[in-house]
Amino acid sequence: GAVVSQHPSWVICKSGTSVKIECRSLDFQATTMFWYRQFPKQSLMLMATSNEGSKATYEQGVEKDKFLINHASLTLSTLTVTSAHPEDSSFYICSARMAGYEQYFGPGTRLTVT
Amino acid sequence: GENVEQHPSTLSVQEGDSAVIKCTYSDSASNYFPWYKQELGKRPQLIIDIRSNVGEKKDQRIAVTLNKTAKHFSLHITETQPEDSAVYFCAASIRVNNNDMRFGAGTRLTVKP
């Protein structure tokens, strides 16, 4: 089946610094990638949708200047959390979709901001 | 936009019993309804999905039903096993191209041996 990887799997950073998370589709070309945020024991909340070579579409309430998304190729999307604060601590999951309906999820990145 | 509600939030059953999780959606334009299983600390895994031109789909012990008129769909797990214990999420996509998938709040299923 299709495989999506994320790196890093977990990261701890200090308040005020920036953190970059990578999402890769390993064995297929993803026309669209999605970024989700998941708080403990809660559902997946869509943050943004990105199509290769174009600007990401952010969901209402998500600060585009704080959560920078780049989708430079059909196999790589990055999420950069800029000037991170403790309230940004969360589980960030990406997913990727090729032609069709199904989304394949990455393993997630646990971000802790101290 | 689309709003997906999921019930119950927690469900506990005895091994061998059936489990049913229900979801409703708000946008009649939604046409794709996947179900995901997420074990603790792991990624969501697609377990079954259904499209709006089908009323029911079955895969071994798992089945999904869809009622487009009432705008609700359900996940049925029969002969539950302890390894079925996980959080299950339903989802619905607004558009054909699946770019606006919305998830339900999740159901934590516990199967007691």
JSON list of N, CA, C and O in Angstrom, two decimals, chain A residues 80-103:
[
{"chain": "A", "resi": 80, "resn": "THR", "atom": "N", "xyz": [6.07, 24.41, 8.80]},
{"chain": "A", "resi": 80, "resn": "THR", "atom": "CA", "xyz": [6.97, 25.11, 9.72]},
{"chain": "A", "resi": 80, "resn": "THR", "atom": "C", "xyz": [6.14, 25.87, 10.73]},
{"chain": "A", "resi": 80, "resn": "THR", "atom": "O", "xyz": [5.33, 26.72, 10.35]},
{"chain": "A", "resi": 81, "resn": "VAL", "atom": "N", "xyz": [6.34, 25.53, 11.99]},
{"chain": "A", "resi": 81, "resn": "VAL", "atom": "CA", "xyz": [5.68, 26.26, 13.07]},
{"chain": "A", "resi": 81, "resn": "VAL", "atom": "C", "xyz": [6.64, 27.38, 13.48]},
{"chain": "A", "resi": 81, "resn": "VAL", "atom": "O", "xyz": [7.72, 27.11, 14.02]},
{"chain": "A", "resi": 82, "resn": "THR", "atom": "N", "xyz": [6.26, 28.60, 13.21]},
{"chain": "A", "resi": 82, "resn": "THR", "atom": "CA", "xyz": [7.16, 29.72, 13.48]},
{"chain": "A", "resi": 82, "resn": "THR", "atom": "C", "xyz": [6.87, 30.31, 14.86]},
{"chain": "A", "resi": 82, "resn": "THR", "atom": "O", "xyz": [5.72, 30.31, 15.32]},
{"chain": "A", "resi": 83, "resn": "SER", "atom": "N", "xyz": [7.93, 30.79, 15.50]},
{"chain": "A", "resi": 83, "resn": "SER", "atom": "CA", "xyz": [7.81, 31.40, 16.82]},
{"chain": "A", "resi": 83, "resn": "SER", "atom": "C", "xyz": [6.88, 30.57, 17.71]},
{"chain": "A", "resi": 83, "resn": "SER", "atom": "O", "xyz": [5.83, 31.04, 18.17]},
{"chain": "A", "resi": 84, "resn": "ALA", "atom": "N", "xyz": [7.27, 29.33, 17.91]},
{"chain": "A", "resi": 84, "resn": "ALA", "atom": "CA", "xyz": [6.41, 28.39, 18.62]},
{"chain": "A", "resi": 84, "resn": "ALA", "atom": "C", "xyz": [6.18, 28.80, 20.07]},
{"chain": "A", "resi": 84, "resn": "ALA", "atom": "O", "xyz": [7.07, 29.36, 20.72]},
{"chain": "A", "resi": 85, "resn": "HIS", "atom": "N", "xyz": [4.99, 28.51, 20.56]},
{"chain": "A", "resi": 85, "resn": "HIS", "atom": "CA", "xyz": [4.63, 28.76, 21.95]},
{"chain": "A", "resi": 85, "resn": "HIS", "atom": "C", "xyz": [4.09, 27.48, 22.56]},
{"chain": "A", "resi": 85, "resn": "HIS", "atom": "O", "xyz": [3.69, 26.56, 21.82]},
{"chain": "A", "resi": 86, "resn": "PRO", "atom": "N", "xyz": [4.05, 27.39, 23.87]},
{"chain": "A", "resi": 86, "resn": "PRO", "atom": "CA", "xyz": [3.58, 26.16, 24.51]},
{"chain": "A", "resi": 86, "resn": "PRO", "atom": "C", "xyz": [2.20, 25.70, 24.01]},
{"chain": "A", "resi": 86, "resn": "PRO", "atom": "O", "xyz": [1.95, 24.50, 23.91]},
{"chain": "A", "resi": 87, "resn": "GLU", "atom": "N", "xyz": [1.34, 26.64, 23.67]},
{"chain": "A", "resi": 87, "resn": "GLU", "atom": "CA", "xyz": [0.01, 26.24, 23.19]},
{"chain": "A", "resi": 87, "resn": "GLU", "atom": "C", "xyz": [0.04, 25.59, 21.81]},
{"chain": "A", "resi": 87, "resn": "GLU", "atom": "O", "xyz": [-0.98, 25.04, 21.36]},
{"chain": "A", "resi": 88, "resn": "ASP", "atom": "N", "xyz": [1.20, 25.66, 21.15]},
{"chain": "A", "resi": 88, "resn": "ASP", "atom": "CA", "xyz": [1.34, 24.97, 19.86]},
{"chain": "A", "resi": 88, "resn": "ASP", "atom": "C", "xyz": [1.70, 23.51, 20.04]},
{"chain": "A", "resi": 88, "resn": "ASP", "atom": "O", "xyz": [1.73, 22.75, 19.05]},
{"chain": "A", "resi": 89, "resn": "SER", "atom": "N", "xyz": [1.98, 23.13, 21.27]},
{"chain": "A", "resi": 89, "resn": "SER", "atom": "CA", "xyz": [2.30, 21.72, 21.53]},
{"chain": "A", "resi": 89, "resn": "SER", "atom": "C", "xyz": [1.12, 20.86, 21.14]},
{"chain": "A", "resi": 89, "resn": "SER", "atom": "O", "xyz": [-0.02, 21.10, 21.57]},
{"chain": "A", "resi": 90, "resn": "SER", "atom": "N", "xyz": [1.39, 19.86, 20.33]},
{"chain": "A", "resi": 90, "resn": "SER", "atom": "CA", "xyz": [0.31, 19.03, 19.81]},
{"chain": "A", "resi": 90, "resn": "SER", "atom": "C", "xyz": [0.89, 17.90, 18.98]},
{"chain": "A", "resi": 90, "resn": "SER", "atom": "O", "xyz": [2.10, 17.77, 18.85]},
{"chain": "A", "resi": 91, "resn": "PHE", "atom": "N", "xyz": [0.01, 17.08, 18.46]},
{"chain": "A", "resi": 91, "resn": "PHE", "atom": "CA", "xyz": [0.37, 15.99, 17.56]},
{"chain": "A", "resi": 91, "resn": "PHE", "atom": "C", "xyz": [-0.03, 16.45, 16.16]},
{"chain": "A", "resi": 91, "resn": "PHE", "atom": "O", "xyz": [-1.20, 16.74, 15.90]},
{"chain": "A", "resi": 92, "resn": "TYR", "atom": "N", "xyz": [0.96, 16.57, 15.28]},
{"chain": "A", "resi": 92, "resn": "TYR", "atom": "CA", "xyz": [0.69, 17.03, 13.93]},
{"chain": "A", "resi": 92, "resn": "TYR", "atom": "C", "xyz": [0.79, 15.84, 12.97]},
{"chain": "A", "resi": 92, "resn": "TYR", "atom": "O", "xyz": [1.80, 15.13, 12.95]},
{"chain": "A", "resi": 93, "resn": "ILE", "atom": "N", "xyz": [-0.26, 15.64, 12.19]},
{"chain": "A", "resi": 93, "resn": "ILE", "atom": "CA", "xyz": [-0.30, 14.50, 11.26]},
{"chain": "A", "resi": 93, "resn": "ILE", "atom": "C", "xyz": [-0.54, 15.02, 9.85]},
{"chain": "A", "resi": 93, "resn": "ILE", "atom": "O", "xyz": [-1.41, 15.87, 9.63]},
{"chain": "A", "resi": 94, "resn": "CYS", "atom": "N", "xyz": [0.22, 14.50, 8.92]},
{"chain": "A", "resi": 94, "resn": "CYS", "atom": "CA", "xyz": [-0.02, 14.84, 7.53]},
{"chain": "A", "resi": 94, "resn": "CYS", "atom": "C", "xyz": [-0.69, 13.66, 6.84]},
{"chain": "A", "resi": 94, "resn": "CYS", "atom": "O", "xyz": [-0.66, 12.53, 7.34]},
{"chain": "A", "resi": 95, "resn": "SER", "atom": "N", "xyz": [-1.32, 13.93, 5.74]},
{"chain": "A", "resi": 95, "resn": "SER", "atom": "CA", "xyz": [-1.82, 12.85, 4.89]},
{"chain": "A", "resi": 95, "resn": "SER", "atom": "C", "xyz": [-1.60, 13.25, 3.44]},
{"chain": "A", "resi": 95, "resn": "SER", "atom": "O", "xyz": [-1.42, 14.42, 3.13]},
{"chain": "A", "resi": 96, "resn": "ALA", "atom": "N", "xyz": [-1.59, 12.26, 2.59]},
{"chain": "A", "resi": 96, "resn": "ALA", "atom": "CA", "xyz": [-1.34, 12.49, 1.18]},
{"chain": "A", "resi": 96, "resn": "ALA", "atom": "C", "xyz": [-2.35, 11.73, 0.34]},
{"chain": "A", "resi": 96, "resn": "ALA", "atom": "O", "xyz": [-2.81, 10.65, 0.73]},
{"chain": "A", "resi": 97, "resn": "ARG", "atom": "N", "xyz": [-2.69, 12.31, -0.77]},
{"chain": "A", "resi": 97, "resn": "ARG", "atom": "CA", "xyz": [-3.70, 11.70, -1.65]},
{"chain": "A", "resi": 97, "resn": "ARG", "atom": "C", "xyz": [-3.22, 11.76, -3.08]},
{"chain": "A", "resi": 97, "resn": "ARG", "atom": "O", "xyz": [-2.75, 12.78, -3.54]},
{"chain": "A", "resi": 98, "resn": "MET", "atom": "N", "xyz": [-3.34, 10.66, -3.76]},
{"chain": "A", "resi": 98, "resn": "MET", "atom": "CA", "xyz": [-3.11, 10.67, -5.19]},
{"chain": "A", "resi": 98, "resn": "MET", "atom": "C", "xyz": [-4.48, 10.69, -5.86]},
{"chain": "A", "resi": 98, "resn": "MET", "atom": "O", "xyz": [-5.47, 10.93, -5.19]},
{"chain": "A", "resi": 99, "resn": "ALA", "atom": "N", "xyz": [-4.54, 10.46, -7.11]},
{"chain": "A", "resi": 99, "resn": "ALA", "atom": "CA", "xyz": [-5.82, 10.50, -7.79]},
{"chain": "A", "resi": 99, "resn": "ALA", "atom": "C", "xyz": [-6.79, 9.53, -7.14]},
{"chain": "A", "resi": 99, "resn": "ALA", "atom": "O", "xyz": [-6.46, 8.39, -6.88]},
{"chain": "A", "resi": 100, "resn": "GLY", "atom": "N", "xyz": [-7.98, 9.98, -6.88]},
{"chain": "A", "resi": 100, "resn": "GLY", "atom": "CA", "xyz": [-8.95, 9.12, -6.22]},
{"chain": "A", "resi": 100, "resn": "GLY", "atom": "C", "xyz": [-9.39, 9.73, -4.91]},
{"chain": "A", "resi": 100, "resn": "GLY", "atom": "O", "xyz": [-9.22, 10.91, -4.65]},
{"chain": "A", "resi": 101, "resn": "TYR", "atom": "N", "xyz": [-9.94, 8.91, -4.04]},
{"chain": "A", "resi": 101, "resn": "TYR", "atom": "CA", "xyz": [-10.52, 9.40, -2.80]},
{"chain": "A", "resi": 101, "resn": "TYR", "atom": "C", "xyz": [-9.65, 9.21, -1.56]},
{"chain": "A", "resi": 101, "resn": "TYR", "atom": "O", "xyz": [-9.65, 10.02, -0.67]},
{"chain": "A", "resi": 102, "resn": "GLU", "atom": "N", "xyz": [-8.94, 8.11, -1.49]},
{"chain": "A", "resi": 102, "resn": "GLU", "atom": "CA", "xyz": [-8.33, 7.73, -0.23]},
{"chain": "A", "resi": 102, "resn": "GLU", "atom": "C", "xyz": [-7.14, 8.59, 0.16]},
{"chain": "A", "resi": 102, "resn": "GLU", "atom": "O", "xyz": [-6.32, 8.96, -0.67]},
{"chain": "A", "resi": 103, "resn": "GLN", "atom": "N", "xyz": [-7.09, 8.91, 1.44]},
{"chain": "A", "resi": 103, "resn": "GLN", "atom": "CA", "xyz": [-5.95, 9.61, 2.01]},
{"chain": "A", "resi": 103, "resn": "GLN", "atom": "C", "xyz": [-5.12, 8.62, 2.81]},
{"chain": "A", "resi": 103, "resn": "GLN", "atom": "O", "xyz": [-5.66, 7.77, 3.51]}
]
